[in-house]
mmCIF file of C-alpha atoms and ligand atoms in Angstrom:
data_model
loop_
_atom_site.group_PDB
_atom_site.id
_atom_site.type_symbol
_atom_site.label_atom_id
_atom_site.label_comp_id
_atom_site.label_asym_id
_atom_site.label_seq_id
_atom_site.Cartn_x
_atom_site.Cartn_y
_atom_site.Cartn_z
ATOM 1 C CA UNK P 1 -30.815 48.370 -38.226
ATOM 2 C CA UNK P 2 -30.380 49.820 -41.707
ATOM 3 C CA UNK P 3 -30.255 47.260 -44.496
ATOM 4 C CA UNK P 4 -26.864 48.397 -45.708
ATOM 5 C CA UNK P 5 -25.261 48.202 -42.290
ATOM 6 C CA UNK P 6 -26.782 44.794 -41.655
ATOM 7 C CA UNK P 7 -25.380 43.512 -44.962
ATOM 8 C CA UNK P 8 -21.923 44.861 -44.118
ATOM 9 C CA UNK P 9 -21.985 43.130 -40.711
ATOM 10 C CA UNK P 10 -23.219 39.872 -42.281
ATOM 11 C CA UNK P 11 -20.326 40.133 -44.700
ATOM 12 C CA UNK P 12 -17.819 40.722 -41.911
ATOM 13 C CA UNK P 13 -19.204 37.781 -39.899
ATOM 14 C CA UNK P 14 -18.797 35.534 -42.957
ATOM 15 C CA UNK P 15 -15.259 36.849 -43.511
ATOM 16 C CA UNK P 16 -14.396 36.093 -39.879
ATOM 17 C CA UNK P 17 -15.740 32.538 -40.290
ATOM 18 C CA UNK P 18 -13.997 31.986 -43.612
ATOM 19 C CA UNK P 19 -10.628 33.288 -42.412
ATOM 20 C CA UNK P 20 -10.791 31.459 -39.063
ATOM 21 C CA UNK P 21 -11.546 28.139 -40.721
ATOM 22 C CA UNK P 22 -8.885 28.579 -43.409
ATOM 23 C CA UNK P 23 -6.186 29.509 -40.883
ATOM 24 C CA UNK P 24 -7.046 26.628 -38.543
ATOM 25 C CA UNK P 25 -7.226 24.160 -41.409
ATOM 26 C CA UNK P 26 -3.751 25.226 -42.522
ATOM 27 C CA UNK P 27 -2.426 24.422 -39.027
ATOM 28 C CA UNK P 28 -4.172 21.041 -39.241
ATOM 29 C CA UNK P 29 -6.344 21.344 -36.139
ATOM 30 C CA UNK P 30 -7.737 23.986 -33.826
ATOM 31 C CA UNK P 31 -10.587 25.623 -31.994
ATOM 32 C CA UNK P 32 -13.287 25.806 -34.626
ATOM 33 C CA UNK P 33 -16.382 25.553 -32.401
ATOM 34 C CA UNK P 34 -15.625 28.410 -30.039
ATOM 35 C CA UNK P 35 -14.247 30.618 -32.806
ATOM 36 C CA UNK P 36 -17.384 30.329 -34.916
ATOM 37 C CA UNK P 37 -19.762 30.940 -32.010
ATOM 38 C CA UNK P 38 -18.410 34.470 -31.513
ATOM 39 C CA UNK P 39 -18.064 35.439 -35.198
ATOM 40 C CA UNK P 40 -21.331 37.395 -35.223
ATOM 41 C CA UNK P 41 -20.486 39.156 -31.968
ATOM 42 C CA UNK P 42 -17.042 40.151 -33.250
ATOM 43 C CA UNK P 43 -18.607 41.466 -36.468
ATOM 44 C CA UNK P 44 -20.894 43.777 -34.477
ATOM 45 C CA UNK P 45 -18.045 44.871 -32.202
ATOM 46 C CA UNK P 46 -15.377 45.581 -34.824
ATOM 47 C CA UNK P 47 -17.817 46.423 -37.621
ATOM 48 C CA UNK P 48 -19.828 48.945 -35.657
ATOM 49 C CA UNK P 49 -19.592 49.308 -31.896
ATOM 50 C CA UNK P 50 -15.929 49.574 -31.008
ATOM 51 C CA UNK P 51 -14.051 52.832 -31.020
ATOM 52 C CA UNK P 52 -10.723 51.725 -32.483
ATOM 53 C CA UNK P 53 -8.237 52.941 -35.062
ATOM 54 C CA UNK P 54 -6.701 50.065 -37.024
ATOM 55 C CA UNK P 55 -3.900 52.381 -38.156
ATOM 56 C CA UNK P 56 -3.095 53.266 -34.555
ATOM 57 C CA UNK P 57 -3.668 50.078 -32.507
ATOM 58 C CA UNK P 58 -2.229 51.613 -29.320
ATOM 59 C CA UNK P 59 -4.463 54.689 -29.505
ATOM 60 C CA UNK P 60 -5.003 55.738 -25.876
ATOM 61 C CA UNK P 61 -8.657 56.598 -26.398
ATOM 62 C CA UNK P 62 -9.641 53.240 -27.884
ATOM 63 C CA UNK P 63 -12.160 50.766 -26.540
ATOM 64 C CA UNK P 64 -10.621 47.488 -25.403
ATOM 65 C CA UNK P 65 -11.487 43.872 -25.991
ATOM 66 C CA UNK P 66 -10.472 41.057 -23.676
ATOM 67 C CA UNK P 67 -11.030 37.659 -25.229
ATOM 68 C CA UNK P 68 -10.919 35.705 -21.999
ATOM 69 C CA UNK P 69 -11.751 32.498 -23.883
ATOM 70 C CA UNK P 70 -8.407 32.972 -25.600
ATOM 71 C CA UNK P 71 -8.546 29.691 -27.516
ATOM 72 C CA UNK P 72 -10.880 31.523 -29.932
ATOM 73 C CA UNK P 73 -7.906 33.665 -30.981
ATOM 74 C CA UNK P 74 -8.289 32.764 -34.682
ATOM 75 C CA UNK P 75 -11.680 34.519 -34.782
ATOM 76 C CA UNK P 76 -10.242 37.636 -33.139
ATOM 77 C CA UNK P 77 -7.344 37.685 -35.612
ATOM 78 C CA UNK P 78 -9.758 37.308 -38.531
ATOM 79 C CA UNK P 79 -11.817 40.235 -37.248
ATOM 80 C CA UNK P 80 -8.728 42.414 -36.744
ATOM 81 C CA UNK P 81 -7.366 41.625 -40.212
ATOM 82 C CA UNK P 82 -10.674 42.291 -41.942
ATOM 83 C CA UNK P 83 -11.029 45.750 -40.404
ATOM 84 C CA UNK P 84 -7.450 46.658 -41.285
ATOM 85 C CA UNK P 85 -5.209 46.123 -38.233
ATOM 86 C CA UNK P 86 -2.884 43.978 -40.342
ATOM 87 C CA UNK P 87 -2.713 42.220 -43.675
ATOM 88 C CA UNK P 88 -5.050 39.268 -44.202
ATOM 89 C CA UNK P 89 -2.122 37.271 -45.553
ATOM 90 C CA UNK P 90 -0.665 37.207 -42.046
ATOM 91 C CA UNK P 91 -3.576 34.965 -41.005
ATOM 92 C CA UNK P 92 -1.819 32.114 -42.788
ATOM 93 C CA UNK P 93 0.986 32.264 -40.194
ATOM 94 C CA UNK P 94 -1.296 31.185 -37.336
ATOM 95 C CA UNK P 95 0.691 29.247 -34.732
ATOM 96 C CA UNK P 96 3.868 29.039 -36.845
ATOM 97 C CA UNK P 97 7.260 29.510 -35.200
ATOM 98 C CA UNK P 98 7.982 33.224 -34.730
ATOM 99 C CA UNK P 99 4.461 34.206 -35.750
ATOM 100 C CA UNK P 100 2.675 37.358 -34.624
ATOM 101 C CA UNK P 101 -0.449 35.201 -34.358
ATOM 102 C CA UNK P 102 0.019 32.571 -31.654
ATOM 103 C CA UNK P 103 -2.933 30.215 -31.162
ATOM 104 C CA UNK P 104 -3.901 32.227 -28.055
ATOM 105 C CA UNK P 105 -3.763 36.051 -28.051
ATOM 106 C CA UNK P 106 -0.622 37.853 -26.870
ATOM 107 C CA UNK P 107 -0.825 41.630 -26.464
ATOM 108 C CA UNK P 108 2.914 42.005 -27.027
ATOM 109 C CA UNK P 109 2.771 40.332 -30.436
ATOM 110 C CA UNK P 110 -0.362 41.265 -32.347
ATOM 111 C CA UNK P 111 -1.580 44.735 -33.405
ATOM 112 C CA UNK P 112 -5.065 45.210 -31.957
ATOM 113 C CA UNK P 113 -4.826 42.593 -29.208
ATOM 114 C CA UNK P 114 -5.410 44.303 -25.876
ATOM 115 C CA UNK P 115 -4.907 41.403 -23.459
ATOM 116 C CA UNK P 116 -2.904 38.201 -23.292
ATOM 117 C CA UNK P 117 -5.279 35.333 -22.598
ATOM 118 C CA UNK P 118 -5.631 31.567 -22.849
ATOM 119 C CA UNK P 119 -5.530 30.494 -19.247
ATOM 120 C CA UNK P 120 -9.268 30.475 -18.694
ATOM 121 C CA UNK P 121 -10.636 32.817 -16.035
ATOM 122 C CA UNK P 122 -7.748 35.241 -16.031
ATOM 123 C CA UNK P 123 -9.121 37.603 -18.660
ATOM 124 C CA UNK P 124 -12.043 38.450 -16.378
ATOM 125 C CA UNK P 125 -9.678 39.991 -13.818
ATOM 126 C CA UNK P 126 -7.648 41.699 -16.540
ATOM 127 C CA UNK P 127 -10.804 43.347 -17.921
ATOM 128 C CA UNK P 128 -11.879 44.407 -14.426
ATOM 129 C CA UNK P 129 -8.472 46.026 -13.954
ATOM 130 C CA UNK P 130 -8.559 47.847 -17.293
ATOM 131 C CA UNK P 131 -12.092 49.094 -16.591
ATOM 132 C CA UNK P 132 -11.007 50.341 -13.155
ATOM 133 C CA UNK P 133 -8.049 52.156 -14.725
ATOM 134 C CA UNK P 134 -10.254 53.816 -17.335
ATOM 135 C CA UNK P 135 -12.672 54.997 -14.622
ATOM 136 C CA UNK P 136 -9.795 56.391 -12.578
ATOM 137 C CA UNK P 137 -8.637 58.323 -15.640
ATOM 138 C CA UNK P 138 -12.230 59.469 -16.200
ATOM 139 C CA UNK P 139 -12.221 58.038 -19.692
ATOM 140 C CA UNK P 140 -15.472 56.939 -21.230
ATOM 141 C CA UNK P 141 -14.051 54.008 -23.206
ATOM 142 C CA UNK P 142 -15.639 50.592 -23.009
ATOM 143 C CA UNK P 143 -13.998 47.255 -22.208
ATOM 144 C CA UNK P 144 -15.657 44.285 -23.896
ATOM 145 C CA UNK P 145 -15.038 41.082 -21.979
ATOM 146 C CA UNK P 146 -15.846 37.813 -23.785
ATOM 147 C CA UNK P 147 -16.138 34.783 -21.514
ATOM 148 C CA UNK P 148 -16.940 31.161 -22.411
ATOM 149 C CA UNK P 149 -19.697 29.230 -20.642
ATOM 150 C CA UNK P 150 -17.293 26.391 -19.826
ATOM 151 C CA UNK P 151 -14.852 29.026 -18.651
ATOM 152 C CA UNK P 152 -17.330 29.787 -15.888
ATOM 153 C CA UNK P 153 -15.937 26.652 -14.209
ATOM 154 C CA UNK P 154 -13.099 28.902 -13.115
ATOM 155 C CA UNK P 155 -13.725 30.464 -9.707
ATOM 156 C CA UNK P 156 -11.728 33.491 -10.815
ATOM 157 C CA UNK P 157 -14.617 34.537 -13.074
ATOM 158 C CA UNK P 158 -16.949 34.849 -10.121
ATOM 159 C CA UNK P 159 -14.426 36.761 -8.064
ATOM 160 C CA UNK P 160 -13.981 39.243 -10.914
ATOM 161 C CA UNK P 161 -17.753 39.476 -11.527
ATOM 162 C CA UNK P 162 -18.333 40.254 -7.853
ATOM 163 C CA UNK P 163 -15.722 43.005 -8.100
ATOM 164 C CA UNK P 164 -17.149 44.431 -11.352
ATOM 165 C CA UNK P 165 -20.657 44.513 -9.851
ATOM 166 C CA UNK P 166 -19.571 45.963 -6.513
ATOM 167 C CA UNK P 167 -17.676 48.798 -8.151
ATOM 168 C CA UNK P 168 -20.476 49.304 -10.705
ATOM 169 C CA UNK P 169 -18.063 49.072 -13.609
ATOM 170 C CA UNK P 170 -20.659 49.799 -16.281
ATOM 171 C CA UNK P 171 -17.748 50.447 -18.657
ATOM 172 C CA UNK P 172 -16.977 46.707 -18.689
ATOM 173 C CA UNK P 173 -19.560 44.907 -20.807
ATOM 174 C CA UNK P 174 -19.409 41.244 -19.805
ATOM 175 C CA UNK P 175 -20.471 39.006 -22.684
ATOM 176 C CA UNK P 176 -20.897 35.308 -21.979
ATOM 177 C CA UNK P 177 -20.860 32.983 -24.982
ATOM 178 C CA UNK P 178 -23.402 30.399 -23.942
ATOM 179 C CA UNK P 179 -22.767 27.791 -26.619
ATOM 180 C CA UNK P 180 -23.643 24.999 -24.172
ATOM 181 C CA UNK P 181 -20.454 23.045 -24.741
ATOM 182 C CA UNK P 182 -16.966 23.107 -23.364
ATOM 183 C CA UNK P 183 -13.857 21.082 -24.190
ATOM 184 C CA UNK P 184 -15.043 17.519 -23.754
ATOM 185 C CA UNK P 185 -18.811 17.661 -23.657
ATOM 186 C CA UNK P 186 -21.841 19.774 -22.879
ATOM 187 C CA UNK P 187 -21.571 22.214 -19.998
ATOM 188 C CA UNK P 188 -24.593 20.502 -18.471
ATOM 189 C CA UNK P 189 -22.832 17.138 -18.222
ATOM 190 C CA UNK P 190 -19.306 18.382 -17.371
ATOM 191 C CA UNK P 191 -20.140 20.983 -14.710
ATOM 192 C CA UNK P 192 -23.594 22.481 -14.964
ATOM 193 C CA UNK P 193 -23.615 26.288 -14.886
ATOM 194 C CA UNK P 194 -27.448 26.168 -14.558
ATOM 195 C CA UNK P 195 -29.208 29.427 -15.463
ATOM 196 C CA UNK P 196 -26.363 31.815 -16.349
ATOM 197 C CA UNK P 197 -28.666 34.794 -16.860
ATOM 198 C CA UNK P 198 -30.195 34.301 -13.385
ATOM 199 C CA UNK P 199 -26.744 33.878 -11.863
ATOM 200 C CA UNK P 200 -25.447 37.118 -13.352
ATOM 201 C CA UNK P 201 -28.569 38.924 -12.151
ATOM 202 C CA UNK P 202 -28.018 37.481 -8.693
ATOM 203 C CA UNK P 203 -24.441 38.786 -8.808
ATOM 204 C CA UNK P 204 -25.816 42.288 -9.328
ATOM 205 C CA UNK P 205 -25.521 42.614 -13.104
ATOM 206 C CA UNK P 206 -28.063 44.357 -15.288
ATOM 207 C CA UNK P 207 -28.380 41.355 -17.619
ATOM 208 C CA UNK P 208 -30.027 40.579 -20.931
ATOM 209 C CA UNK P 209 -30.007 37.435 -23.071
ATOM 210 C CA UNK P 210 -29.983 37.575 -26.869
ATOM 211 C CA UNK P 211 -29.660 35.162 -29.758
ATOM 212 C CA UNK P 212 -25.988 35.093 -30.636
ATOM 213 C CA UNK P 213 -26.555 35.019 -34.396
ATOM 214 C CA UNK P 214 -28.903 38.001 -34.534
ATOM 215 C CA UNK P 215 -26.640 40.896 -35.475
ATOM 216 C CA UNK P 216 -29.275 43.590 -34.938
ATOM 217 C CA UNK P 217 -30.238 42.214 -31.516
ATOM 218 C CA UNK P 218 -26.593 41.954 -30.418
ATOM 219 C CA UNK P 219 -26.071 45.546 -31.517
ATOM 220 C CA UNK P 220 -29.182 46.665 -29.647
ATOM 221 C CA UNK P 221 -28.109 44.801 -26.484
ATOM 222 C CA UNK P 222 -24.756 46.585 -26.561
ATOM 223 C CA UNK P 223 -26.500 49.956 -26.987
ATOM 224 C CA UNK P 224 -28.678 49.100 -23.993
ATOM 225 C CA UNK P 225 -25.632 48.209 -21.903
ATOM 226 C CA UNK P 226 -23.941 51.469 -22.841
ATOM 227 C CA UNK P 227 -26.998 53.392 -21.592
ATOM 228 C CA UNK P 228 -26.945 51.760 -18.134
ATOM 229 C CA UNK P 229 -25.664 54.002 -15.349
ATOM 230 C CA UNK P 230 -24.385 52.906 -11.932
ATOM 231 C CA UNK P 231 -24.729 49.168 -12.531
ATOM 232 C CA UNK P 232 -22.599 46.410 -13.955
ATOM 233 C CA UNK P 233 -23.846 45.081 -17.296
ATOM 234 C CA UNK P 234 -23.922 41.661 -18.911
ATOM 235 C CA UNK P 235 -25.075 40.089 -22.151
ATOM 236 C CA UNK P 236 -25.644 36.348 -22.256
ATOM 237 C CA UNK P 237 -25.288 35.260 -25.865
ATOM 238 C CA UNK P 238 -27.385 32.253 -26.785
ATOM 239 C CA UNK P 239 -25.146 30.598 -29.360
ATOM 240 C CA UNK P 240 -24.345 27.256 -30.970
ATOM 241 C CA UNK P 241 -20.826 25.884 -30.847
ATOM 242 C CA UNK P 242 -19.717 25.944 -34.501
ATOM 243 C CA UNK P 243 -22.354 28.585 -35.290
ATOM 244 C CA UNK P 244 -22.941 29.519 -38.895
ATOM 245 C CA UNK P 245 -21.525 26.359 -40.469
ATOM 246 C CA UNK P 246 -24.009 23.499 -40.312
ATOM 247 C CA UNK P 247 -21.382 20.764 -40.580
ATOM 248 C CA UNK P 248 -19.460 22.067 -37.550
ATOM 249 C CA UNK P 249 -22.645 22.839 -35.611
ATOM 250 C CA UNK P 250 -23.669 19.198 -35.988
ATOM 251 C CA UNK P 251 -20.240 17.722 -35.245
ATOM 252 C CA UNK P 252 -20.334 16.359 -31.708
ATOM 253 C CA UNK P 253 -16.676 16.892 -30.744
ATOM 254 C CA UNK P 254 -16.335 20.341 -32.324
ATOM 255 C CA UNK P 255 -14.150 22.023 -29.709
ATOM 256 C CA UNK P 256 -10.863 21.301 -31.449
ATOM 257 C CA UNK P 257 -11.370 19.958 -34.942
ATOM 258 C CA UNK P 258 -8.758 17.844 -36.732
ATOM 259 C CA UNK P 259 -8.647 18.301 -40.505
ATOM 260 C CA UNK P 260 -7.332 14.820 -41.082
ATOM 261 C CA UNK P 261 -9.797 12.957 -43.274
ATOM 262 C CA UNK P 262 -11.663 13.306 -46.568
ATOM 263 C CA UNK P 263 -15.037 13.868 -44.979
ATOM 264 C CA UNK P 264 -13.950 16.888 -42.956
ATOM 265 C CA UNK P 265 -11.935 18.290 -45.871
ATOM 266 C CA UNK P 266 -14.832 18.032 -48.328
ATOM 267 C CA UNK P 267 -17.347 19.471 -45.865
ATOM 268 C CA UNK P 268 -14.942 22.325 -45.169
ATOM 269 C CA UNK P 269 -14.503 23.026 -48.894
ATOM 270 C CA UNK P 270 -18.280 23.283 -49.168
ATOM 271 C CA UNK P 271 -18.519 25.528 -46.093
ATOM 272 C CA UNK P 272 -15.853 27.856 -47.461
ATOM 273 C CA UNK P 273 -17.651 28.030 -50.821
ATOM 274 C CA UNK P 274 -20.923 28.883 -49.044
ATOM 275 C CA UNK P 275 -19.235 31.604 -46.993
ATOM 276 C CA UNK P 276 -17.616 33.082 -50.123
ATOM 277 C CA UNK P 277 -21.065 33.286 -51.676
ATOM 278 C CA UNK P 278 -22.420 35.218 -48.681
ATOM 279 C CA UNK P 279 -19.460 37.611 -48.929
ATOM 280 C CA UNK P 280 -19.922 38.132 -52.690
ATOM 281 C CA UNK P 281 -23.653 38.738 -52.357
ATOM 282 C CA UNK P 282 -23.049 41.432 -49.764
ATOM 283 C CA UNK P 283 -20.098 43.145 -51.450
HETATM 284 C C1 TPP X 1 -7.155 27.388 -16.714
HETATM 285 C C2 TPP X 1 -7.407 26.553 -17.919
HETATM 286 N N1 TPP X 1 -7.826 25.277 -17.774
HETATM 287 C C3 TPP X 1 -8.057 24.507 -18.861
HETATM 288 C C4 TPP X 1 -7.858 25.011 -20.116
HETATM 289 C C5 TPP X 1 -8.064 24.108 -21.325
HETATM 290 N N2 TPP X 1 -9.257 24.504 -22.058
HETATM 291 C C6 TPP X 1 -9.166 25.228 -23.184
HETATM 292 S S1 TPP X 1 -10.640 25.587 -23.850
HETATM 293 C C7 TPP X 1 -11.467 24.739 -22.638
HETATM 294 C C8 TPP X 1 -12.959 24.675 -22.636
HETATM 295 C C9 TPP X 1 -13.569 26.013 -22.562
HETATM 296 O O1 TPP X 1 -14.953 25.942 -22.743
HETATM 297 P P1 TPP X 1 -15.764 27.226 -23.113
HETATM 298 O O2 TPP X 1 -15.362 28.329 -22.212
HETATM 299 O O3 TPP X 1 -17.195 26.864 -23.110
HETATM 300 O O4 TPP X 1 -15.219 27.573 -24.554
HETATM 301 P P2 TPP X 1 -15.979 27.522 -25.972
HETATM 302 O O5 TPP X 1 -17.131 26.589 -25.861
HETATM 303 O O6 TPP X 1 -16.419 28.901 -26.217
HETATM 304 O O7 TPP X 1 -14.954 27.053 -26.947
HETATM 305 C C10 TPP X 1 -10.560 24.203 -21.736
HETATM 306 C C11 TPP X 1 -10.950 23.401 -20.559
HETATM 307 C C12 TPP X 1 -7.402 26.339 -20.223
HETATM 308 N N3 TPP X 1 -7.189 26.911 -21.417
HETATM 309 N N4 TPP X 1 -7.206 27.099 -19.108
HETATM 310 MG MG1 MG X 2 -18.680 26.870 -24.421
#
C-alpha cells in the first residue's frame, strides 16, 4: 500500500477512535470495546474500499454495510461523519432524545446507515437478503457484513451463513470481528466458538484470517474476496477488544465502559491526546 494512502487510513482510524470515545464519554457509558475493535476495518472500508457517495447516501449504485453487531454504532457514526455523510458535531447527540444517532443503527434515521441492527444475529439475514436483491438486479455492488464473535452465539448467523454459501453470494463479504470477548467475559468461557476460521471453511466459505489492526492486510483481504467467483467469502479479523487504546485493551470489563471515576477520565484524556497526535502527524 502506498505510504500516503496508509497514512490517510491511519488518520481515519484514529479519528474514528477519537470520535467514538468522545461521543460515548458524553453519554456517560457505552460500547467502547467493540467500537474500537472495528475502527481499523471501518477506516479501510470507508476510506478506500466502499463505493459510496456521502452527498447522496441513498445512491442506488452504492455498496452497503450491515453492522450486525449494532452496539458498535458509535464507530460507524464516527466513520460516516469523518467521510462527510453528516457534520461531525452531530456525533455529540449520540443517544439523546430525538437524535439521528441512536445507540444502535437505524436506517430510517441516519444518513449512510443501510440496515437497522442491534438485535444480534438479525443483520446476517438482512445482508443475505440485500446481497440476493443485488444479484437479482445484476448489480455488482458489495455488501459488507460485520458480525461479532459473541454474536455467533445466535443460531440465526449460521442459518444465514448456510444460505449465503449455498447461493454463492460472493457479493456479501462476511467479516467476523474475533476480539475474543463478548458482553460478560471471553467467548471461550461464555460459549466457545472454537476455531471460527475452520467453521466458516466448513460452511463453504472461501475464508482468510488477518490481523485486525493491519490496514494494508485488511485492504488486501478485501481485494482477495472481491476477486473470488462462485463462492461465498469471509474474513476473520483477529482483533483485540478495545483495540488501539492500551488502557481499554487492558480493561477486563471493556464491553460497556462507564466513565464514572477519576481513573477512567484521566486515562481517557490521555488516550484522546494520543489519538490527536496521530491525527496531526498524518494531516
Ligand atoms: C439478540 C440479542 N441478545 C443479546 C443482546 C445483548 N448484547 C449486546 S452486545 C452483546 C455481546 C456481543 O458480543 P460480540 O458479538 O463479541 O460483540 P463485541 O465483542 O464485538 O462487542 C450482547 C449479548 C443483543 N443485543 N441481542
Ligand atoms: Mg466479541
